[in-house]
């Protein structure tokens, strides 16, 4: 059917590329482009030989000029951005200039401020509309599937949704005292920031990890979870009518939190550059360099993830509760695509989002968050491509 240009060759990209190759009627051609071309070549070598034709390229995604030249040469139908959030705007600029559809999994963050907000990307809405191209924002798991779950619950289960609790549980054990399951820099920026939730039309801010709950996750068991700010709260707060409160909780083990606190206390998680041996370095970037590469955790991670949303609202005048979630097993993912479940649960929806634009199932020029599209074809694809969802009408609630 068409060609996708995938930018980035890290943990998430590796899964998305595997999945595109499993879906060769849609993805006839893939060009993998990243800063380090050898990583793209390694993926090509691993996956070549099937029906999908794979090529590779070197690109610095901070340069609009380089990106435009690459897109003009490769002529993809869709650009799937699986680099880092810092590159979102340059890649969107290049898509605009070349009139190419755009998909990502994480919203823009300036390099020098650990604050993710949609305002920068939403500002492109009119330009994308005029160019007749679609930007699909946040097509990972969270954001991503959590938005699709919300749209699905609203379409099929509720007249009005009033409360959403998004619960992200990773009960995987990689055997290291401290490691992150995706890009350490992005992960640590996210969890060391202040928490917040959306209530009655405004943000309520908390100290980092101030709000803790224990939840008994289906197929996983009881885990400590902490309230975090998370990007989909911003778009769901606007796109789900009748919403009164949305919160996001993520599980963390004691060892992770103790190490994180210690690293914070000694200044290793800071994003302020410091002078070291005559050179400017950013402590968090240095920390990333000494931590295990998330892509290397696959073979050693055991256990499951459980990510989902608990909805409370009204149907036919009556109160109703509904829980939609996915359980994913780290070792099963590793057997299938050579990656752990955190990369898997992001890479699969990234491929599905690109497919929705590639085959025209979703076609709405402008810049949209995932919950603004019809959820049904995406929900079907989740079942087909390895992330089957489960539902419960009597879940435990989070107080
Ligand atoms: N929505 C979700 O559920 C979810 C969950 C997890 C992650 N994510 C997002 O997924 C994205 C990828 O995460 P990951 O864990 O795969 O990260 P990763 O393993 O660090 O991979 C990032 C890739 O981007 C490349 N890159 C970085 N800067 C670049 C630049 N200027 N030009 C070209 N390529 C560049 C890197 O190249 P090098 O190898 O040269 O460094 C690397 O190949 C991140 O944006 C992350 O926030 C979303």
Short mmCIF file of C-alpha atoms and ligand atoms in Angstrom, two decimals:
data_model
loop_
_atom_site.label_atom_id
_atom_site.label_comp_id
_atom_site.label_asym_id
_atom_site.label_seq_id
_atom_site.Cartn_x
_atom_site.Cartn_y
_atom_site.Cartn_z
CA UNK A 1 0.00 0.00 0.00
CA UNK A 2 2.69 2.55 0.85
CA UNK A 3 5.88 3.75 2.44
CA UNK A 4 6.67 4.94 5.96
CA UNK A 5 9.72 6.93 7.02
CA UNK A 6 10.57 6.01 10.62
CA UNK A 7 12.80 8.49 12.43
CA UNK A 8 14.71 7.00 15.37
CA UNK A 9 16.18 3.52 15.78
CA UNK A 10 15.88 2.99 19.55
CA UNK A 11 13.78 0.65 21.68
CA UNK A 12 10.35 1.82 20.50
CA UNK A 13 11.37 2.13 16.83
CA UNK A 14 12.72 -1.41 16.83
CA UNK A 15 9.30 -2.81 17.87
CA UNK A 16 7.39 -0.56 15.45
CA UNK A 17 9.62 -1.70 12.57
CA UNK A 18 9.13 -5.38 13.48
CA UNK A 19 5.37 -4.78 13.52
CA UNK A 20 5.37 -2.91 10.19
CA UNK A 21 7.16 -5.91 8.66
CA UNK A 22 4.42 -8.20 10.06
CA UNK A 23 1.93 -5.97 8.23
CA UNK A 24 3.52 -5.92 4.81
CA UNK A 25 0.30 -5.32 2.79
CA UNK A 26 0.14 -1.88 4.41
CA UNK A 27 3.86 -1.18 4.86
CA UNK A 28 5.38 -2.15 1.51
CA UNK A 29 8.42 0.01 2.16
CA UNK A 30 10.15 1.37 5.25
CA UNK A 31 12.99 3.85 5.40
CA UNK A 32 14.66 3.86 8.84
CA UNK A 33 16.54 7.10 9.51
CA UNK A 34 18.33 8.15 12.65
CA UNK A 35 21.34 10.01 14.00
CA UNK A 36 23.42 6.81 14.27
CA UNK A 37 22.99 5.05 10.92
CA UNK A 38 24.65 1.82 12.13
CA UNK A 39 21.62 1.22 14.40
CA UNK A 40 19.30 1.57 11.36
CA UNK A 41 21.50 -0.82 9.37
CA UNK A 42 21.45 -3.37 12.22
CA UNK A 43 17.64 -3.31 12.22
CA UNK A 44 17.54 -3.63 8.43
CA UNK A 45 19.86 -6.63 8.56
CA UNK A 46 17.70 -8.32 11.20
CA UNK A 47 14.41 -7.79 9.38
CA UNK A 48 15.27 -7.89 5.71
CA UNK A 49 14.15 -10.78 3.55
CA UNK A 50 10.40 -10.51 4.06
CA UNK A 51 7.87 -8.73 1.85
CA UNK A 52 8.65 -5.23 3.16
CA UNK A 53 11.50 -3.41 1.43
CA UNK A 54 13.80 -1.68 3.96
CA UNK A 55 16.24 1.15 3.34
CA UNK A 56 18.22 3.26 5.82
CA UNK A 57 19.53 6.80 6.08
CA UNK A 58 21.42 9.10 8.41
CA UNK A 59 19.60 12.23 9.56
CA UNK A 60 19.90 14.84 12.26
CA UNK A 61 16.25 15.41 13.13
CA UNK A 62 17.10 18.76 14.72
CA UNK A 63 17.70 20.08 11.21
CA UNK A 64 14.58 20.90 9.18
CA UNK A 65 16.74 21.23 6.07
CA UNK A 66 18.15 17.68 6.39
CA UNK A 67 14.70 16.30 7.11
CA UNK A 68 13.12 18.03 4.10
CA UNK A 69 15.88 16.71 1.82
CA UNK A 70 15.34 13.16 3.19
CA UNK A 71 11.55 13.30 2.83
CA UNK A 72 11.83 14.68 -0.71
CA UNK A 73 14.20 11.86 -1.62
CA UNK A 74 12.25 9.03 0.04
CA UNK A 75 8.71 10.33 -0.66
CA UNK A 76 6.99 8.49 2.23
CA UNK A 77 3.21 8.56 2.72
CA UNK A 78 3.67 8.94 6.48
CA UNK A 79 6.52 10.04 8.75
CA UNK A 80 6.56 8.16 12.07
CA UNK A 81 8.56 10.12 14.62
CA UNK A 82 10.16 7.73 17.14
CA UNK A 83 13.12 9.95 18.00
CA UNK A 84 12.90 12.09 21.13
CA UNK A 85 10.25 14.70 22.05
CA UNK A 86 12.79 17.48 21.40
CA UNK A 87 12.57 16.76 17.66
CA UNK A 88 8.77 16.96 17.31
CA UNK A 89 8.64 20.52 15.96
CA UNK A 90 11.45 20.22 13.44
CA UNK A 91 9.90 17.02 12.08
CA UNK A 92 6.46 18.68 11.92
CA UNK A 93 8.01 21.63 10.07
CA UNK A 94 9.57 19.26 7.54
CA UNK A 95 6.24 17.41 7.10
CA UNK A 96 4.51 20.74 6.44
CA UNK A 97 7.04 21.78 3.87
CA UNK A 98 6.77 18.45 2.04
CA UNK A 99 3.00 17.93 2.67
CA UNK A 100 3.48 14.57 4.41
CA UNK A 101 1.36 13.03 7.17
CA UNK A 102 2.93 12.93 10.66
CA UNK A 103 2.63 10.57 13.67
CA UNK A 104 4.41 10.67 17.05
CA UNK A 105 4.20 9.12 20.52
CA UNK A 106 5.29 11.92 22.86
CA UNK A 107 4.61 15.65 22.95
CA UNK A 108 7.16 18.36 22.37
CA UNK A 109 9.43 19.32 25.23
CA UNK A 110 12.07 22.03 25.02
CA UNK A 111 15.50 20.60 25.83
CA UNK A 112 16.16 23.13 28.58
CA UNK A 113 12.78 22.93 30.39
CA UNK A 114 11.33 19.67 31.72
CA UNK A 115 7.77 20.61 30.87
CA UNK A 116 5.66 18.88 28.28
CA UNK A 117 2.65 20.68 26.92
CA UNK A 118 0.66 20.42 23.71
CA UNK A 119 0.51 24.15 23.01
CA UNK A 120 3.51 24.12 20.67
CA UNK A 121 2.16 21.30 18.52
CA UNK A 122 -1.49 22.43 18.63
CA UNK A 123 -0.28 25.75 17.21
CA UNK A 124 0.33 23.90 13.88
CA UNK A 125 -3.35 22.93 13.50
CA UNK A 126 -4.35 25.53 10.92
CA UNK A 127 -1.17 25.12 8.89
CA UNK A 128 -1.68 21.34 8.65
CA UNK A 129 -5.34 21.86 7.74
CA UNK A 130 -4.40 24.23 4.94
CA UNK A 131 -1.72 21.84 3.68
CA UNK A 132 -4.31 19.01 3.63
CA UNK A 133 -2.18 16.73 5.84
CA UNK A 134 -2.87 15.01 9.16
CA UNK A 135 -0.73 15.05 12.29
CA UNK A 136 -1.67 12.31 14.75
CA UNK A 137 -0.25 13.17 18.18
CA UNK A 138 0.49 10.64 20.90
CA UNK A 139 0.16 7.20 19.27
CA UNK A 140 1.98 5.13 21.91
CA UNK A 141 0.35 3.45 24.90
CA UNK A 142 0.15 6.36 27.30
CA UNK A 143 -0.46 8.69 25.59
CA UNK A 144 -2.03 6.67 22.82
CA UNK A 145 -4.05 3.61 23.71
CA UNK A 146 -5.28 5.41 26.85
CA UNK A 147 -6.88 8.05 24.56
CA UNK A 148 -8.33 5.36 22.27
CA UNK A 149 -9.74 3.56 25.34
CA UNK A 150 -11.34 6.85 26.46
CA UNK A 151 -12.91 7.49 23.05
CA UNK A 152 -14.14 3.88 22.94
CA UNK A 153 -15.66 4.05 26.44
CA UNK A 154 -17.43 7.30 25.53
CA UNK A 155 -18.74 5.89 22.24
CA UNK A 156 -19.96 2.50 23.51
CA UNK A 157 -20.34 2.49 27.28
CA UNK A 158 -21.31 5.95 28.57
CA UNK A 159 -23.51 8.96 27.90
CA UNK A 160 -21.08 10.96 29.97
CA UNK A 161 -17.68 10.19 31.53
CA UNK A 162 -16.97 12.11 34.74
CA UNK A 163 -13.83 10.49 36.15
CA UNK A 164 -10.86 8.77 34.53
CA UNK A 165 -7.99 7.15 36.41
CA UNK A 166 -5.17 5.97 34.14
CA UNK A 167 -3.12 3.24 35.82
CA UNK A 168 0.27 2.26 34.41
CA UNK A 169 1.79 -0.75 36.12
CA UNK A 170 5.10 -2.27 35.16
CA UNK A 171 5.71 -5.29 37.35
CA UNK A 172 8.72 -6.34 35.30
CA UNK A 173 11.99 -7.21 37.01
CA UNK A 174 15.24 -6.69 35.06
CA UNK A 175 17.51 -7.61 37.97
CA UNK A 176 19.39 -4.28 38.06
CA UNK A 177 19.11 -2.11 41.19
CA UNK A 178 18.33 0.87 38.92
CA UNK A 179 17.53 1.12 35.21
CA UNK A 180 14.80 2.77 33.17
CA UNK A 181 12.60 0.96 30.68
CA UNK A 182 12.71 3.66 28.06
CA UNK A 183 15.04 6.56 27.29
CA UNK A 184 16.49 7.35 30.78
CA UNK A 185 16.66 11.09 30.17
CA UNK A 186 12.99 11.37 29.19
CA UNK A 187 11.91 8.92 31.88
CA UNK A 188 13.73 10.69 34.73
CA UNK A 189 12.59 14.13 33.58
CA UNK A 190 9.01 12.80 33.71
CA UNK A 191 9.13 11.17 37.15
CA UNK A 192 11.16 13.83 38.96
CA UNK A 193 8.80 16.63 37.87
CA UNK A 194 5.94 17.85 40.07
CA UNK A 195 2.76 15.77 39.85
CA UNK A 196 -0.57 17.19 38.77
CA UNK A 197 -4.10 16.18 37.89
CA UNK A 198 -7.00 17.83 36.11
CA UNK A 199 -10.03 18.65 38.26
CA UNK A 200 -13.04 20.88 37.57
CA UNK A 201 -11.36 22.55 34.60
CA UNK A 202 -8.02 23.32 36.23
CA UNK A 203 -4.71 21.74 37.20
CA UNK A 204 -4.05 20.71 40.81
CA UNK A 205 -0.30 20.50 41.42
CA UNK A 206 1.41 18.09 43.84
CA UNK A 207 4.99 17.57 44.96
CA UNK A 208 6.82 14.77 43.07
CA UNK A 209 5.53 11.37 44.31
CA UNK A 210 3.39 13.07 46.98
CA UNK A 211 0.27 11.00 46.31
CA UNK A 212 0.65 7.26 46.74
CA UNK A 213 -1.96 4.51 46.44
CA UNK A 214 -1.84 0.71 46.47
CA UNK A 215 -3.77 -1.06 43.70
CA UNK A 216 -4.46 -4.74 43.12
CA UNK A 217 -3.84 -5.06 39.36
CA UNK A 218 -5.56 -7.91 37.48
CA UNK A 219 -3.02 -10.67 36.58
CA UNK A 220 -0.22 -8.78 38.40
CA UNK A 221 -1.22 -8.24 42.03
CA UNK A 222 -0.82 -5.43 44.57
CA UNK A 223 1.60 -2.62 43.69
CA UNK A 224 2.45 0.85 45.02
CA UNK A 225 1.59 3.55 42.52
CA UNK A 226 2.20 7.29 42.52
CA UNK A 227 0.37 10.19 40.94
CA UNK A 228 2.32 11.82 38.09
CA UNK A 229 1.63 14.54 35.60
CA UNK A 230 1.15 12.94 32.20
CA UNK A 231 0.60 14.46 28.82
CA UNK A 232 -2.71 12.86 27.86
CA UNK A 233 -4.39 14.52 30.86
CA UNK A 234 -4.17 17.81 28.97
CA UNK A 235 -5.89 16.65 25.78
CA UNK A 236 -8.44 14.35 27.46
CA UNK A 237 -9.44 17.21 29.78
CA UNK A 238 -10.54 19.07 26.65
CA UNK A 239 -11.73 16.24 24.41
CA UNK A 240 -13.89 14.22 26.83
CA UNK A 241 -17.06 16.24 27.49
CA UNK A 242 -18.44 16.18 31.04
CA UNK A 243 -15.11 15.23 32.59
CA UNK A 244 -14.67 16.31 36.21
CA UNK A 245 -11.32 14.73 37.10
CA UNK A 246 -8.51 12.82 35.39
CA UNK A 247 -5.52 11.38 37.21
CA UNK A 248 -2.52 9.32 36.14
CA UNK A 249 -0.75 6.80 38.37
CA UNK A 250 2.42 4.83 37.69
CA UNK A 251 3.89 2.00 39.76
CA UNK A 252 7.43 2.22 41.11
CA UNK A 253 9.36 -0.22 43.26
CA UNK A 254 11.20 0.82 46.39
CA UNK A 255 14.67 0.27 44.91
CA UNK A 256 13.91 2.55 41.94
CA UNK A 257 12.63 5.34 44.18
CA UNK A 258 15.51 5.11 46.66
CA UNK A 259 18.09 5.30 43.85
CA UNK A 260 16.23 8.14 42.17
CA UNK A 261 16.10 10.14 45.42
CA UNK A 262 19.82 9.64 45.97
CA UNK A 263 20.65 10.66 42.36
CA UNK A 264 18.45 13.73 42.77
CA UNK A 265 20.07 14.63 46.09
CA UNK A 266 23.55 14.59 44.58
CA UNK A 267 22.47 16.60 41.52
CA UNK A 268 22.76 13.83 38.91
CA UNK A 269 19.22 14.34 37.54
CA UNK A 270 19.73 18.05 36.88
CA UNK A 271 19.30 19.35 33.33
CA UNK A 272 21.34 22.51 34.07
CA UNK A 273 24.69 22.29 32.24
CA UNK A 274 27.81 22.27 34.45
CA UNK A 275 31.48 22.71 33.64
CA UNK A 276 33.48 19.46 33.82
CA UNK A 277 37.15 19.31 32.81
CA UNK A 278 36.77 22.35 30.61
CA UNK A 279 33.61 21.04 28.94
CA UNK A 280 29.91 21.80 29.47
CA UNK A 281 27.96 18.67 30.38
CA UNK A 282 24.37 18.07 31.45
CA UNK A 283 24.35 15.77 34.53
CA UNK A 284 21.22 13.89 33.40
CA UNK A 285 22.74 13.21 29.97
CA UNK A 286 25.88 11.91 31.66
CA UNK A 287 23.75 9.68 33.88
CA UNK A 288 22.04 8.30 30.76
CA UNK A 289 25.45 7.33 29.42
CA UNK A 290 26.27 5.21 32.49
CA UNK A 291 22.86 3.54 32.94
CA UNK A 292 21.93 0.31 31.14
CA UNK A 293 20.58 0.88 27.63
CA UNK A 294 16.80 0.20 27.82
CA UNK A 295 17.13 -1.82 24.60
CA UNK A 296 19.43 -4.24 26.48
CA UNK A 297 16.82 -5.05 29.15
CA UNK A 298 14.75 -7.33 26.90
CA UNK A 299 16.44 -10.66 27.57
CA UNK A 300 16.57 -10.15 31.36
CA UNK A 301 13.16 -8.66 32.12
CA UNK A 302 10.49 -11.00 33.51
CA UNK A 303 6.95 -10.24 34.65
CA UNK A 304 4.04 -8.30 33.20
CA UNK A 305 2.74 -4.82 32.52
CA UNK A 306 -0.87 -3.83 33.06
CA UNK A 307 -1.90 -0.44 31.65
CA UNK A 308 -5.47 0.79 31.46
CA UNK A 309 -8.17 3.27 32.38
CA UNK A 310 -10.95 3.16 34.97
CA UNK A 311 -13.94 5.23 33.87
CA UNK A 312 -16.80 6.43 36.04
CA UNK A 313 -19.81 8.19 34.59
CA UNK A 314 -23.46 7.87 33.57
CA UNK A 315 -25.36 5.61 31.20
CA UNK A 316 -29.14 5.95 30.79
CA UNK A 317 -29.29 8.11 33.91
CA UNK A 318 -27.48 5.52 36.08
CA UNK A 319 -23.99 5.57 37.57
CA UNK A 320 -21.59 3.23 35.77
CA UNK A 321 -18.00 2.04 36.19
CA UNK A 322 -15.88 0.47 33.44
CA UNK A 323 -12.23 -0.65 33.32
CA UNK A 324 -10.34 -1.24 30.06
CA UNK A 325 -6.78 -2.57 30.23
CA UNK A 326 -4.08 -4.57 28.53
CA UNK A 327 -1.74 -7.07 30.16
CA UNK A 328 1.55 -7.68 28.40
CA UNK A 329 4.26 -10.20 29.31
CA UNK A 330 7.89 -9.04 29.02
CA UNK A 331 9.25 -12.44 28.01
CA UNK A 332 6.52 -13.04 25.41
CA UNK A 333 7.43 -9.69 23.83
CA UNK A 334 11.08 -10.61 23.87
CA UNK A 335 10.37 -13.93 22.17
CA UNK A 336 8.34 -12.22 19.46
CA UNK A 337 10.37 -9.08 18.65
CA UNK A 338 13.45 -9.09 20.89
CA UNK A 339 12.26 -6.23 23.17
CA UNK A 340 10.74 -5.84 26.61
CA UNK A 341 7.08 -4.92 27.12
CA UNK A 342 7.54 -1.16 27.66
CA UNK A 343 8.99 -0.75 24.15
CA UNK A 344 6.43 -3.27 22.83
CA UNK A 345 3.38 -1.52 24.28
CA UNK A 346 4.57 1.73 22.65
CA UNK A 347 5.83 0.36 19.32
CA UNK A 348 2.66 -1.59 18.46
CA UNK A 349 0.29 1.44 18.74
CA UNK A 350 2.87 3.57 16.89
CA UNK A 351 2.65 1.14 13.96
CA UNK A 352 -1.18 1.09 14.18
CA UNK A 353 -1.36 4.91 14.18
CA UNK A 354 0.84 5.05 11.07
CA UNK A 355 -1.38 2.39 9.47
CA UNK A 356 -4.55 4.40 10.22
CA UNK A 357 -3.14 7.33 8.21
CA UNK A 358 -1.46 5.20 5.56
CA UNK A 359 -4.65 3.34 4.57
CA UNK A 360 -6.87 6.41 4.98
CA UNK A 361 -8.97 4.93 7.82
CA UNK A 362 -8.22 8.15 9.68
CA UNK A 363 -8.03 11.15 7.40
CA UNK A 364 -8.65 14.53 9.00
CA UNK A 365 -6.33 17.33 7.88
CA UNK A 366 -5.08 19.27 10.88
CA UNK A 367 -3.33 18.36 14.15
CA UNK A 368 -5.27 15.95 16.36
CA UNK A 369 -4.85 13.89 19.49
CA UNK A 370 -5.68 10.25 19.15
CA UNK A 371 -9.01 10.38 21.04
CA UNK A 372 -10.37 12.73 18.35
CA UNK A 373 -10.60 9.85 15.85
CA UNK A 374 -13.01 6.89 15.63
CA UNK A 375 -11.58 4.37 18.17
CA UNK A 376 -13.15 1.21 16.69
CA UNK A 377 -10.64 0.36 13.93
CA UNK A 378 -7.75 1.03 16.33
CA UNK A 379 -9.30 -1.21 19.02
CA UNK A 380 -9.67 -3.99 16.45
CA UNK A 381 -6.05 -3.57 15.38
CA UNK A 382 -4.84 -3.77 19.01
CA UNK A 383 -6.40 -7.23 19.28
CA UNK A 384 -4.90 -8.29 15.96
CA UNK A 385 -1.35 -6.99 16.47
CA UNK A 386 -0.47 -8.20 19.96
CA UNK A 387 -2.10 -5.90 22.53
CA UNK A 388 -5.50 -7.49 23.22
CA UNK A 389 -7.63 -5.53 25.67
CA UNK A 390 -9.78 -6.74 28.53
CA UNK A 391 -12.73 -5.14 30.25
CA UNK A 392 -14.38 -5.22 33.66
CA UNK A 393 -17.62 -3.65 34.90
CA UNK A 394 -16.75 -4.14 38.57
CA UNK A 395 -13.17 -2.93 39.08
CA UNK A 396 -11.70 -1.82 42.41
CA UNK A 397 -11.73 1.99 42.45
CA UNK A 398 -8.85 4.28 43.42
CA UNK A 399 -9.79 6.57 46.32
N1 LIG B 1 3.51 7.18 24.48
C1 LIG B 1 4.15 6.22 25.12
O1 LIG B 1 3.52 5.32 25.67
C2 LIG B 1 5.66 6.19 25.17
C3 LIG B 1 6.30 5.25 25.99
C4 LIG B 1 7.69 5.15 25.96
C5 LIG B 1 8.41 6.02 25.12
N2 LIG B 1 7.76 6.95 24.36
C6 LIG B 1 8.50 7.86 23.46
O2 LIG B 1 9.07 7.12 22.40
C7 LIG B 1 10.20 7.81 21.89
C8 LIG B 1 11.35 6.84 21.68
O3 LIG B 1 11.71 6.26 22.92
P1 LIG B 1 12.87 5.13 23.01
O4 LIG B 1 12.77 4.53 24.34
O5 LIG B 1 12.81 4.29 21.77
O6 LIG B 1 14.18 6.07 22.97
P2 LIG B 1 15.65 5.66 22.56
O7 LIG B 1 15.85 4.18 22.69
O8 LIG B 1 16.55 6.59 23.26
O9 LIG B 1 15.68 5.98 20.98
C9 LIG B 1 15.64 7.27 20.49
C10 LIG B 1 16.15 7.26 19.05
O10 LIG B 1 16.07 8.60 18.53
C11 LIG B 1 17.31 8.91 17.91
N3 LIG B 1 17.56 10.34 17.97
C12 LIG B 1 17.75 11.12 19.06
N4 LIG B 1 18.01 12.38 18.68
C13 LIG B 1 18.02 12.38 17.32
C14 LIG B 1 18.24 13.37 16.35
N5 LIG B 1 18.55 14.64 16.66
N6 LIG B 1 18.16 13.02 15.05
C15 LIG B 1 17.86 11.76 14.69
N7 LIG B 1 17.64 10.77 15.57
C16 LIG B 1 17.73 11.08 16.86
C17 LIG B 1 18.34 8.16 18.74
O11 LIG B 1 19.52 8.09 18.01
P3 LIG B 1 20.95 7.70 18.70
O12 LIG B 1 20.92 6.22 18.76
O13 LIG B 1 21.99 8.26 17.79
O14 LIG B 1 20.96 8.35 20.07
C18 LIG B 1 17.62 6.83 18.94
O15 LIG B 1 17.76 5.99 17.83
C19 LIG B 1 10.49 8.93 22.91
O16 LIG B 1 10.01 10.14 22.38
C20 LIG B 1 9.70 8.54 24.12
O17 LIG B 1 9.29 9.65 24.87
C21 LIG B 1 6.40 7.04 24.35
#
